[in-house]
Coordinates of C-alpha atoms (C1' of nucleotides) in Angstrom, one line a residue:
Chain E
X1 CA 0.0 0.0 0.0
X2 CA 1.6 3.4 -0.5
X3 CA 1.1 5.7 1.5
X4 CA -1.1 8.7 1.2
X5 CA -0.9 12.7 1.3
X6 CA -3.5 12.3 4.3
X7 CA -2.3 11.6 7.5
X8 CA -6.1 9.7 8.2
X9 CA -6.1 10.2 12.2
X10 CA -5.5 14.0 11.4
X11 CA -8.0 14.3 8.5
X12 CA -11.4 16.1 8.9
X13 CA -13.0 13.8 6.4
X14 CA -12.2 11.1 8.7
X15 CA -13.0 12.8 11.9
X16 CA -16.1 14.3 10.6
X17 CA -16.7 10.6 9.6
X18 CA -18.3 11.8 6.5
X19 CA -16.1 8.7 5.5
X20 CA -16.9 6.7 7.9
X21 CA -17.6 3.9 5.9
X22 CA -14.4 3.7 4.4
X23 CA -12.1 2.0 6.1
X24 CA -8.7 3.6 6.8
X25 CA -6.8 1.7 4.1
X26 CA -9.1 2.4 1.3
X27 CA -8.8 5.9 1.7
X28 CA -4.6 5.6 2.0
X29 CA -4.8 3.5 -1.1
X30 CA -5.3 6.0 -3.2
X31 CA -3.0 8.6 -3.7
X32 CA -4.2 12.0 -4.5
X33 CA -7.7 11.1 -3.1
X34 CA -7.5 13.7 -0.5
X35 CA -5.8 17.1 -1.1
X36 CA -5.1 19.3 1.3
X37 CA -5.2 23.1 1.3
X38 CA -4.2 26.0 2.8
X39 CA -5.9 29.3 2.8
X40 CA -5.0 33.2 3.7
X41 CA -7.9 35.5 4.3
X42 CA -9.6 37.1 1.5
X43 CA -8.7 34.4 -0.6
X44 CA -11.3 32.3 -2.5
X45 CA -11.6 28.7 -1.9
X46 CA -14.2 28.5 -5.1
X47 CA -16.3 31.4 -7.2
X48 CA -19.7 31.4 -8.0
X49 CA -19.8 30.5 -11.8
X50 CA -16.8 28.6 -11.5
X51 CA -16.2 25.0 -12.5
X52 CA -17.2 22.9 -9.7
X53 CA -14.2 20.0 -9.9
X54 CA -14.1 19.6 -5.8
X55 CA -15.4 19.4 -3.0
X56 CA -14.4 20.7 0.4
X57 CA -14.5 19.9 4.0
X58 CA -13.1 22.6 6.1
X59 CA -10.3 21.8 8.5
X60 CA -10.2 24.8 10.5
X61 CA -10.9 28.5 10.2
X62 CA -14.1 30.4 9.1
X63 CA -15.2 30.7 5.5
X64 CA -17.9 33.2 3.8
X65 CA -20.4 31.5 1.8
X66 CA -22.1 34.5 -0.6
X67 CA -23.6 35.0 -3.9
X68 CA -24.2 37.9 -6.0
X69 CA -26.7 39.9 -8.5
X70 CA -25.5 41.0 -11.8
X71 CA -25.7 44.1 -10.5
X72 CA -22.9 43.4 -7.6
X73 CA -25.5 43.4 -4.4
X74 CA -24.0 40.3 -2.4
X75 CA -26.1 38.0 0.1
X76 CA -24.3 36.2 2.6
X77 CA -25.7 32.5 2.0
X78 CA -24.0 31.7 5.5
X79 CA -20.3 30.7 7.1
X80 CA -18.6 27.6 7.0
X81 CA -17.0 26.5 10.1
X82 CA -14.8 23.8 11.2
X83 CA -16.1 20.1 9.7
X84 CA -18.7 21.7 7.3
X85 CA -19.3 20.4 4.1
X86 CA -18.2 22.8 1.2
X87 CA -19.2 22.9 -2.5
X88 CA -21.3 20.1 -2.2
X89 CA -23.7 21.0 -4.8
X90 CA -20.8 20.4 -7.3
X91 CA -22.1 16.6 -7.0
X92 CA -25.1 17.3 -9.6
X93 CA -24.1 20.7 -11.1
X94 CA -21.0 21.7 -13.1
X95 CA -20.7 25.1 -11.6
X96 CA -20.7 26.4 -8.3
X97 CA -24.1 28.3 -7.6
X98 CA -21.8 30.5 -5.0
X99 CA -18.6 31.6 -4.0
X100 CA -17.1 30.8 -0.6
X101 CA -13.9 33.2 0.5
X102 CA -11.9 32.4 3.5
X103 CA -12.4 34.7 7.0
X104 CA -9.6 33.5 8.6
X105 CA -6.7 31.5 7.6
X106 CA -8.0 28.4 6.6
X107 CA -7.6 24.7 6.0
X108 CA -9.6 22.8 3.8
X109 CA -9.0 18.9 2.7
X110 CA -10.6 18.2 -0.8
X111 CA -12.0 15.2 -2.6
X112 CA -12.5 15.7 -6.7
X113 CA -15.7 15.7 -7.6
X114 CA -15.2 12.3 -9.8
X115 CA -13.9 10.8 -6.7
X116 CA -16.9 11.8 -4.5
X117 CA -19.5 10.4 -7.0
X118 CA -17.4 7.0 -6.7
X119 CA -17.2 7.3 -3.1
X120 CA -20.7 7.9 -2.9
X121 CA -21.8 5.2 -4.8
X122 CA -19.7 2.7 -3.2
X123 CA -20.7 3.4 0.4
X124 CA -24.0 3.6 1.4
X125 CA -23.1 4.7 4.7
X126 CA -21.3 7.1 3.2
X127 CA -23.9 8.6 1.8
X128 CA -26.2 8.6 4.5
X129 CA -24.1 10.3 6.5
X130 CA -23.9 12.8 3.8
X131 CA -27.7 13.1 3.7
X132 CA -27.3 13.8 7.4
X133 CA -25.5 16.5 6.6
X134 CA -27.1 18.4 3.7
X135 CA -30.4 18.1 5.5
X136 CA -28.9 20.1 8.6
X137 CA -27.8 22.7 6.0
X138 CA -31.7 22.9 4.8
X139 CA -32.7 23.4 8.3
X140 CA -30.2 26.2 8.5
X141 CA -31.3 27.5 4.6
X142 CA -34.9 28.2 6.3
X143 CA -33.7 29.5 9.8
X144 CA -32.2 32.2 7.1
X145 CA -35.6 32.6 5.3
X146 CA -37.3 33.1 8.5
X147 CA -34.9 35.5 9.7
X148 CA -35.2 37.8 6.2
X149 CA -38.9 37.1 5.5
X150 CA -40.7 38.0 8.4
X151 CA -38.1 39.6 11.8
X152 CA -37.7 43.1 11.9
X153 CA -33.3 44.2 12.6
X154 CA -33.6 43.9 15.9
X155 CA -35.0 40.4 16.0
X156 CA -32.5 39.6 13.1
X157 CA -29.9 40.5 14.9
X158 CA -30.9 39.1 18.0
X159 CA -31.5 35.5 16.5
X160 CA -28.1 36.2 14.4
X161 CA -26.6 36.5 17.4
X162 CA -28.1 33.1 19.0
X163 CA -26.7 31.3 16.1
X164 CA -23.1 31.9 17.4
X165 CA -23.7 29.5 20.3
X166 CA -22.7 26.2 19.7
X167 CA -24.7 23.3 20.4
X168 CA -23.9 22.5 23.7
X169 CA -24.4 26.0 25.4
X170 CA -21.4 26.6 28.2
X171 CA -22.8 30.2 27.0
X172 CA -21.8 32.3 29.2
X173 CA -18.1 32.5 27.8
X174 CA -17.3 34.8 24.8
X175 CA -18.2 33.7 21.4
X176 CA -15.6 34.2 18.0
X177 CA -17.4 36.8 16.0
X178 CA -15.4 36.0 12.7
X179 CA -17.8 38.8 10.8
X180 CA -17.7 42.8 10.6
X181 CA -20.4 44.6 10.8
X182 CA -20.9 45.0 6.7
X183 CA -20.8 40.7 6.7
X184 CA -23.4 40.4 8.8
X185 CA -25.4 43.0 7.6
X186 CA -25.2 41.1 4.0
X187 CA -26.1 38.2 6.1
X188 CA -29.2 39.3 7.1
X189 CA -30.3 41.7 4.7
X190 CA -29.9 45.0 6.6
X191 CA -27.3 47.9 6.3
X192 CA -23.5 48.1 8.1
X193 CA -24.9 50.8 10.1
X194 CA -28.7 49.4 11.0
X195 CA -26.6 46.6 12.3
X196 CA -23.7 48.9 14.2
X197 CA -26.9 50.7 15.8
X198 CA -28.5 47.4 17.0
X199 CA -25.7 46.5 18.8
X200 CA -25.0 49.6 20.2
X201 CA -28.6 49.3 21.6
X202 CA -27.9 45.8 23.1
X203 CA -24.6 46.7 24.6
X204 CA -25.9 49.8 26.3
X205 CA -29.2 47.6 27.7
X206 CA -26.1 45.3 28.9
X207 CA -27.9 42.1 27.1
X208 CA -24.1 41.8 25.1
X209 CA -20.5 43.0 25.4
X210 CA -18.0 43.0 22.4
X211 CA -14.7 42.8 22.3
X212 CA -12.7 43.0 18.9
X213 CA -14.0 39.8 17.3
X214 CA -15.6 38.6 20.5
X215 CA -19.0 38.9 21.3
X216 CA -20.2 37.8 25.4
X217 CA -24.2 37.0 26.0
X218 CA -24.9 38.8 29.5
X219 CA -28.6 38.1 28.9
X220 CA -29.3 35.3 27.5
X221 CA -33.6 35.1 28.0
X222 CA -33.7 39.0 27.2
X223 CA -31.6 38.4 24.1
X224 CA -33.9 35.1 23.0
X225 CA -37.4 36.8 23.8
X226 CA -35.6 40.2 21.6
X227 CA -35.2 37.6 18.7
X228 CA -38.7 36.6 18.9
X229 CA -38.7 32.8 19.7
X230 CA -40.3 31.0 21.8
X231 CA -39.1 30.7 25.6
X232 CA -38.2 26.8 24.9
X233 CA -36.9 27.8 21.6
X234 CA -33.1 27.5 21.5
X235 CA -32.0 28.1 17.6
X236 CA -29.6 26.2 15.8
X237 CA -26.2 27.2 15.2
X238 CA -26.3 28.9 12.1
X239 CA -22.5 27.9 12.4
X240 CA -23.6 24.5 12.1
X241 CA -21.9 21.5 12.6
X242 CA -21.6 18.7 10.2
Chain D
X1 CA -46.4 -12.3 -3.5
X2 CA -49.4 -10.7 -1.6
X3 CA -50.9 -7.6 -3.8
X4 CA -50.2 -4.2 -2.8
X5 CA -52.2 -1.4 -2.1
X6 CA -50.1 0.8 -4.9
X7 CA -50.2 0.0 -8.1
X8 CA -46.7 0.5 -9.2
X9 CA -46.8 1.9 -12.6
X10 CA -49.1 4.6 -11.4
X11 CA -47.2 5.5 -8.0
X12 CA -44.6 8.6 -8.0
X13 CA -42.8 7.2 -5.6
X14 CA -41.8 4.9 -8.6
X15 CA -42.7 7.2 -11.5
X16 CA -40.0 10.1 -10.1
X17 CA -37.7 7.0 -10.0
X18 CA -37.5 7.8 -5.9
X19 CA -37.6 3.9 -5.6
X20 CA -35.7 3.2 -8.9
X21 CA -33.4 1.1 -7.0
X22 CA -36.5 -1.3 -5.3
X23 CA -37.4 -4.0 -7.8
X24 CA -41.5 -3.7 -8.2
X25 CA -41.7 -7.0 -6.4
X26 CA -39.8 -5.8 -3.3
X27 CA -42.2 -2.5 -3.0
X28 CA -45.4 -4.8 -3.3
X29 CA -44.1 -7.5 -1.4
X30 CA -44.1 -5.1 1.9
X31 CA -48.1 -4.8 2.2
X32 CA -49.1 -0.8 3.6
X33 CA -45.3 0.6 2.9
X34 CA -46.6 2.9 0.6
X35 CA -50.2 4.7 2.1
X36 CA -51.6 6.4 0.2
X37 CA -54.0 9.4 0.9
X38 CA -56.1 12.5 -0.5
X39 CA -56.7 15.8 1.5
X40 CA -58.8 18.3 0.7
X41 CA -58.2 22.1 -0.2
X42 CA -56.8 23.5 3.5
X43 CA -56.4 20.1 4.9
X44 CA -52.7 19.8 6.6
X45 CA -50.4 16.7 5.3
X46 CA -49.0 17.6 8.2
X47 CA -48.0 20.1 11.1
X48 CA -45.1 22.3 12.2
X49 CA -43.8 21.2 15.5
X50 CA -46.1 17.4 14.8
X51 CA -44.2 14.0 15.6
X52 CA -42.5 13.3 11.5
X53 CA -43.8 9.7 11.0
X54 CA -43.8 9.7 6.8
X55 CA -42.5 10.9 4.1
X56 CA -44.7 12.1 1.5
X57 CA -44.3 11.9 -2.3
X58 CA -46.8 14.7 -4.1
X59 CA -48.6 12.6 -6.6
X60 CA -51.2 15.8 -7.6
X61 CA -51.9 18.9 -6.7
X62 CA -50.1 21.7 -4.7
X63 CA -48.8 22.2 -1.2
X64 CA -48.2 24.9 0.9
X65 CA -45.0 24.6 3.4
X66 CA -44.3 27.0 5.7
X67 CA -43.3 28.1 9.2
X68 CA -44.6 30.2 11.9
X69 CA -43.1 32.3 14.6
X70 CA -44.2 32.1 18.1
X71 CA -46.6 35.3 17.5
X72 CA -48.1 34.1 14.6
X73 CA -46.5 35.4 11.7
X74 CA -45.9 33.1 8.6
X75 CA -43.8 32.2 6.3
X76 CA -43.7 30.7 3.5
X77 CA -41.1 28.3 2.8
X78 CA -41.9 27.0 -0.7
X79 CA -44.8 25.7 -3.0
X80 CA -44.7 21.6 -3.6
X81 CA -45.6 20.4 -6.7
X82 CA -46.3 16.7 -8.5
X83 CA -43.1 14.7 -8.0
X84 CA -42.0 16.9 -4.9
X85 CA -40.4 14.9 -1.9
X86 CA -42.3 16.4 1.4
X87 CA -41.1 16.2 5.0
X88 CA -37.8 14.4 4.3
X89 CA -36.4 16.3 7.3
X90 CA -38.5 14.1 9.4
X91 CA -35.9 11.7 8.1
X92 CA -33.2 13.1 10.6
X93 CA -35.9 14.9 12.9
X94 CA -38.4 13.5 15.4
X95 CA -40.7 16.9 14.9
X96 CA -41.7 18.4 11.2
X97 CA -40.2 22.0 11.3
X98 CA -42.5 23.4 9.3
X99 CA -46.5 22.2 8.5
X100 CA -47.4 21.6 4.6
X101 CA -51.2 22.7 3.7
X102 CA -53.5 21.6 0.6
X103 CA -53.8 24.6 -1.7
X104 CA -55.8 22.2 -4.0
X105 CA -57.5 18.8 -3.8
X106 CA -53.8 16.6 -3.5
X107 CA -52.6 13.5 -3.9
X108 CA -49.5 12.0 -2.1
X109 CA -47.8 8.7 -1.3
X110 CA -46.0 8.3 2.1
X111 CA -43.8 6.2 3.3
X112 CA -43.2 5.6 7.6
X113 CA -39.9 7.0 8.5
X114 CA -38.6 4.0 9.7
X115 CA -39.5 2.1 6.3
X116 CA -37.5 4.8 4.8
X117 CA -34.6 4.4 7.0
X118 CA -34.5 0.6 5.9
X119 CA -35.2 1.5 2.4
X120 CA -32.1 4.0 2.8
X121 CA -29.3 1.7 4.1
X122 CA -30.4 -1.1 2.0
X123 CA -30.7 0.7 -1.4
X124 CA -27.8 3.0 -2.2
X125 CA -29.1 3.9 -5.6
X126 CA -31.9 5.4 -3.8
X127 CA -30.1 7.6 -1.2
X128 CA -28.2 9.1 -4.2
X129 CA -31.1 10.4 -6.0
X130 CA -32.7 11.5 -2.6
X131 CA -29.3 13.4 -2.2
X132 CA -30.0 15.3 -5.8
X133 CA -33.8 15.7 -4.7
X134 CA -32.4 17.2 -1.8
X135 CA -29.7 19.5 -3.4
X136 CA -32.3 20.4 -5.5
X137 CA -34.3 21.9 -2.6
X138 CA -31.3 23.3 -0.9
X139 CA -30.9 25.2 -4.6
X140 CA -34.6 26.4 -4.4
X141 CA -34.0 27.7 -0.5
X142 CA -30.8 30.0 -1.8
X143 CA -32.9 31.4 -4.5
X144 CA -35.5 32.4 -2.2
X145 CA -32.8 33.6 0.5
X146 CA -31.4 36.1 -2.3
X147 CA -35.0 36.7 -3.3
X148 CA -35.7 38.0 0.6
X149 CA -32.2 39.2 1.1
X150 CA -31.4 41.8 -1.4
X151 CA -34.1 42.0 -4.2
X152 CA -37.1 44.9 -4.0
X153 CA -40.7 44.3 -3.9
X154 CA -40.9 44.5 -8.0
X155 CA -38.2 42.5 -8.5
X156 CA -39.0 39.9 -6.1
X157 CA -42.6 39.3 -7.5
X158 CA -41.1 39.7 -11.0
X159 CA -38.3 36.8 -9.6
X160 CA -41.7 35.1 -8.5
X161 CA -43.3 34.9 -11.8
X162 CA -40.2 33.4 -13.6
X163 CA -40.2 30.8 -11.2
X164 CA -43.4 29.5 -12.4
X165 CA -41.7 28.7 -15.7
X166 CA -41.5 24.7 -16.2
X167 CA -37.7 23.9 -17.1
X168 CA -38.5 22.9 -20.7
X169 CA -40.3 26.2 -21.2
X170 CA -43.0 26.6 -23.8
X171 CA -43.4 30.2 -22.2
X172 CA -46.6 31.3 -24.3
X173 CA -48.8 29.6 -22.2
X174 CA -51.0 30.7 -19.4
X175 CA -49.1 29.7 -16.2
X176 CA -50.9 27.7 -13.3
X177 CA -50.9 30.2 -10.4
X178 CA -52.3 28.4 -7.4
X179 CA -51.4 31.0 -4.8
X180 CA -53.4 34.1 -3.8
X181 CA -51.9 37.3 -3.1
X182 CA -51.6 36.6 0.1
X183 CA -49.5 33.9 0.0
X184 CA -47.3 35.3 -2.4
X185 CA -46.9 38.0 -0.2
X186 CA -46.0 35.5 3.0
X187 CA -43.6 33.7 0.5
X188 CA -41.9 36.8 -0.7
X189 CA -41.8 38.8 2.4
X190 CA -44.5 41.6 1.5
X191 CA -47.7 42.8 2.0
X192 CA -50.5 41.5 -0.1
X193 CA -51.3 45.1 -1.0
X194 CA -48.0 45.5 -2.3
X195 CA -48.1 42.1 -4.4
X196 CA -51.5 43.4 -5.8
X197 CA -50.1 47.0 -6.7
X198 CA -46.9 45.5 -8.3
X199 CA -48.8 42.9 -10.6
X200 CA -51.3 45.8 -11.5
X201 CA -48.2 48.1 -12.3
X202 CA -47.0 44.3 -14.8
X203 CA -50.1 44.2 -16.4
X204 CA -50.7 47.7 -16.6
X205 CA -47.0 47.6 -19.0
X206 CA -48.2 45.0 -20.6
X207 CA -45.4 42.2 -19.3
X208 CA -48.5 40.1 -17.9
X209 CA -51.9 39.4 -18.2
X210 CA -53.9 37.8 -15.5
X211 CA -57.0 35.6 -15.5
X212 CA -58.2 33.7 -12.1
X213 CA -55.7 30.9 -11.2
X214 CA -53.3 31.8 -14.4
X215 CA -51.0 34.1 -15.4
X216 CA -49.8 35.0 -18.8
X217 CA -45.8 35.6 -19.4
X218 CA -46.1 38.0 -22.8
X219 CA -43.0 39.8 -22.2
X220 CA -40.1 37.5 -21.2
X221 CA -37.4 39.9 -21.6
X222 CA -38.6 42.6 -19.7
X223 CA -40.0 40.4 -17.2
X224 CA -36.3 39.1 -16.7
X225 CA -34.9 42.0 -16.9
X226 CA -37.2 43.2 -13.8
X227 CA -36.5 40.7 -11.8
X228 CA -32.9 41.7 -11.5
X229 CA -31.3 39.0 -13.5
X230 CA -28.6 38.5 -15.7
X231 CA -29.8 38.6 -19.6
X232 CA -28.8 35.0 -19.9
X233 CA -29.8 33.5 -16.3
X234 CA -33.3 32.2 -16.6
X235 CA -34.1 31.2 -12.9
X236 CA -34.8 27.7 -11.8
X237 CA -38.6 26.8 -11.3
X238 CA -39.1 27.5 -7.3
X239 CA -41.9 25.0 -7.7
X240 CA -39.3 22.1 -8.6
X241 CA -38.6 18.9 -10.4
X242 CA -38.0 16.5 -7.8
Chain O
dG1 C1' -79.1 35.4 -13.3
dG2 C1' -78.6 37.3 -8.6
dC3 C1' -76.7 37.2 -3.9
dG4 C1' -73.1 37.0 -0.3
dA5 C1' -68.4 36.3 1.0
dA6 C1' -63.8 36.1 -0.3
dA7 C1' -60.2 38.1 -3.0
dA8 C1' -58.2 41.9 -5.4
dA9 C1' -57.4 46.6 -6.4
dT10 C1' -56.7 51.3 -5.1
dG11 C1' -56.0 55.4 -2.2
dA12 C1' -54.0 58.0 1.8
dT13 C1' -50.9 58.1 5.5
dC14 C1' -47.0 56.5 8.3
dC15 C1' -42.7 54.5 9.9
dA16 C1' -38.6 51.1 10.0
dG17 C1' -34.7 51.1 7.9
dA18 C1' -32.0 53.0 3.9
dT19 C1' -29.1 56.6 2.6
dC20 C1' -26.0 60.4 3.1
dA21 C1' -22.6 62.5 6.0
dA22 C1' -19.3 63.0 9.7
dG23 C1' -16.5 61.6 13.4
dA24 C1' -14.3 58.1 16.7
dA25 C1' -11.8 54.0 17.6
dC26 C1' -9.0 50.5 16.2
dG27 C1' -5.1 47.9 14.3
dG28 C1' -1.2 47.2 11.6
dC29 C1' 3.3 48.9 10.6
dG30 C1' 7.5 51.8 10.0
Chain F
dC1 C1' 5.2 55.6 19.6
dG2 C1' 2.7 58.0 15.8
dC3 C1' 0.6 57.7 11.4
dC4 C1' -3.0 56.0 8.2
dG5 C1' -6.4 53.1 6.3
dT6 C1' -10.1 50.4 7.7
dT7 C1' -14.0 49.4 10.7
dC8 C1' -17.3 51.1 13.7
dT9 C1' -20.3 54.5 15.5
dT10 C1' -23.5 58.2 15.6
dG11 C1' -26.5 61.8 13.6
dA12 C1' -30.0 63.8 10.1
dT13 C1' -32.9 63.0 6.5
dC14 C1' -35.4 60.4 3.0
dT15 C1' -38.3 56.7 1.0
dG16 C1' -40.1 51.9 -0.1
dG17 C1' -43.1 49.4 1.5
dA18 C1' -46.3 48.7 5.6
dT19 C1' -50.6 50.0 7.4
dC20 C1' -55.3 51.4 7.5
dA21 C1' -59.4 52.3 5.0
dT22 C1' -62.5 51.7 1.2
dT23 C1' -64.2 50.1 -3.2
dT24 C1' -64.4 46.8 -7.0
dT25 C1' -64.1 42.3 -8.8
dT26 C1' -64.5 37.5 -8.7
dC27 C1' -66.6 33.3 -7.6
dG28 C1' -69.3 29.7 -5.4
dC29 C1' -73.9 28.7 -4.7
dC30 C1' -79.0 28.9 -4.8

DNA sequence: GGCGAAAAATGATCCAGATCAAGAACGGCG
DNA sequence: CGCCGTTCTTGATCTGGATCATTTTTCGCC
């Protein structure tokens, strides 16, 4: 067996056992299978338009998911975080509907798209576990609609906010805020400064503090009844997890 | 082989090739895997927030999905159609996340989530196409997230009326337009007022015509160029091909 | 055809958030 | 440290679409 560029114990498509079904020597066996890549903020790890030949799984870092109008306005589709699934649509279309451009310094592993469909077809569980995953990204698609069809900013902002806890809440520490203002603003439809003004409202009602890139929750019920869910309610990580 | 309540050849759940990788004999030979039911105009396949028990395919008719906040404001998610997959997320979820409503006498085919599950792991031609059906709908979610995100109220509705285009289009037609105003409005984030003034403002140019239930395209270009897209993009049906 | 209820159209006002315009606070770097 | 470009904040005004109110059309039904 040679061995491989992937180091498997180290590899987010192993430990995000997308590939669980594969065991460890099938992936080492062959070569190439998984690339990995390093990205510097700014820099694009696909374009919308372009020629959808991989597909991603992010390693580490934050990514911006966003398409645009002819006319230039940009909508924030949502940010990829550590073991999402990138690019995925490449599996049935030739181009990329969007682009995704790194936040952070990144670190993606990659599987060609050729690869994926044999992977896919191969392993059932595989592609179960992929289902798993596209379906969370659905749930997240219509968290997004909600938030743009029907909140006002406040609540947007409120339940944007919410989506930067992770799962299991130890909440009360401070949360990476990997956005500016403008980014989450073409997140959720609104302007740089309707979104600066929101949170200047929130910070002096001492429901949040920020700190360069940090955000903290101080009130967390305040902050969920602003966003306009119910009590129970806890949203899902818009950050979601794979 | 006992008989089944479906006949096969006139079952979606065979005809969109959902179940292309179950011989015929192995659907029938499971008595009551495939139910099949008719609702009435208004009648709920099922609810937001209900225990997800089946999986519907849309044999005829259309369906409303959406979601409600807390206070009652709704949203609407999408418009199913003949051949859509409904309530899939109750695949991965115990709870339907949004309800789906008759908007015309319909026609599905369910399946019990756990029969699905088997169906999954055993058939891995059918998870794949599942997984396009899905990317599919992930497709339709962005286009309404850009819709809601960054496009006005003329373009949106304009946006709107493209989607009603079948993908092989034979434009001249009078379109099927089983939505009222309202619901357009809840779907596009507006007020049925404004739906009403914008599509009096279209037909008043002369880019529509309207009659009860139907809509006329007879200016395409303008139409497109309304909407806010590029000359060449035609946008994908939002009441899609599954 | 005629009646009653729902849907659609139209008109008049209002307001949340956009837009325009300055400042203030960072944050990187020589 | 001190300078400069970017990001963030704050203020004043404007406007697209909401809201409220009324009329007209459509449609199911007798």
């Amino acid at each position: 067996m040679t061995p491989c560029e992937c180091a498997v114990a180290d590899c987010l498509l192993c430990e995000a056992r997308l590939l669980s079904g594969l065991a460890e020597q099938q992936v080492c066996s062959v070569p190439g299978l998984i690339l990995r890549e390093l990205r510097a903020p700014g820099e694009f790890l696909f374009h919308q338009g372009g020629p959808s030949r991989h597909l991603y799984v992010l390693k580490a870092g934050y990514v911006k998911l966003a398409a645009a109008l002819p006319d230039g306005r940009e909508q924030v589709l949502g940010i990829g975080v550590e073991g999402n699934l990138l690019g995925f649509e490449g599996f049935s279309q030739e181009v990329f509907p969007y682009s995704a451009q790194a936040l952070t310094p990144v670190h993606v592993c990659g599987v060609r798209r050729t690869d994926m469909t044999r992977i896919l077809t191969g392993n059932p569980k595989v592609t179960l576990d992929v289902l798993r995953v596209l379906n969370a990204e659905l749930e997240r698609s219509k968290a997004l609609i909600m938030d743009l069809g029907l909140r006002t900013a406040p609540e947007r902002v409120a339940s944007f906010l919410l989506s930067l806890l992770p799962p299991g809440r130890t909440w009360e520490r401070e949360l990476p805020l990997p956005l500016k203002r403008r980014e989450i603003a073409e997140m959720l439809g609104l302007r740089e400064e309707t979104v600066s003004r929101v949170i200047a409202g929130l910070r002096r009602e001492r429901v949040i503090r920020t700190r360069q890139g940090k955000v903290q929750i101080l009130d967390f019920a305040r902050l969920r009844s602003q966003a306009g869910f119910s009590p129970a309610e806890v949203p899902e990580s818009r950050f979601a997890t794979a």
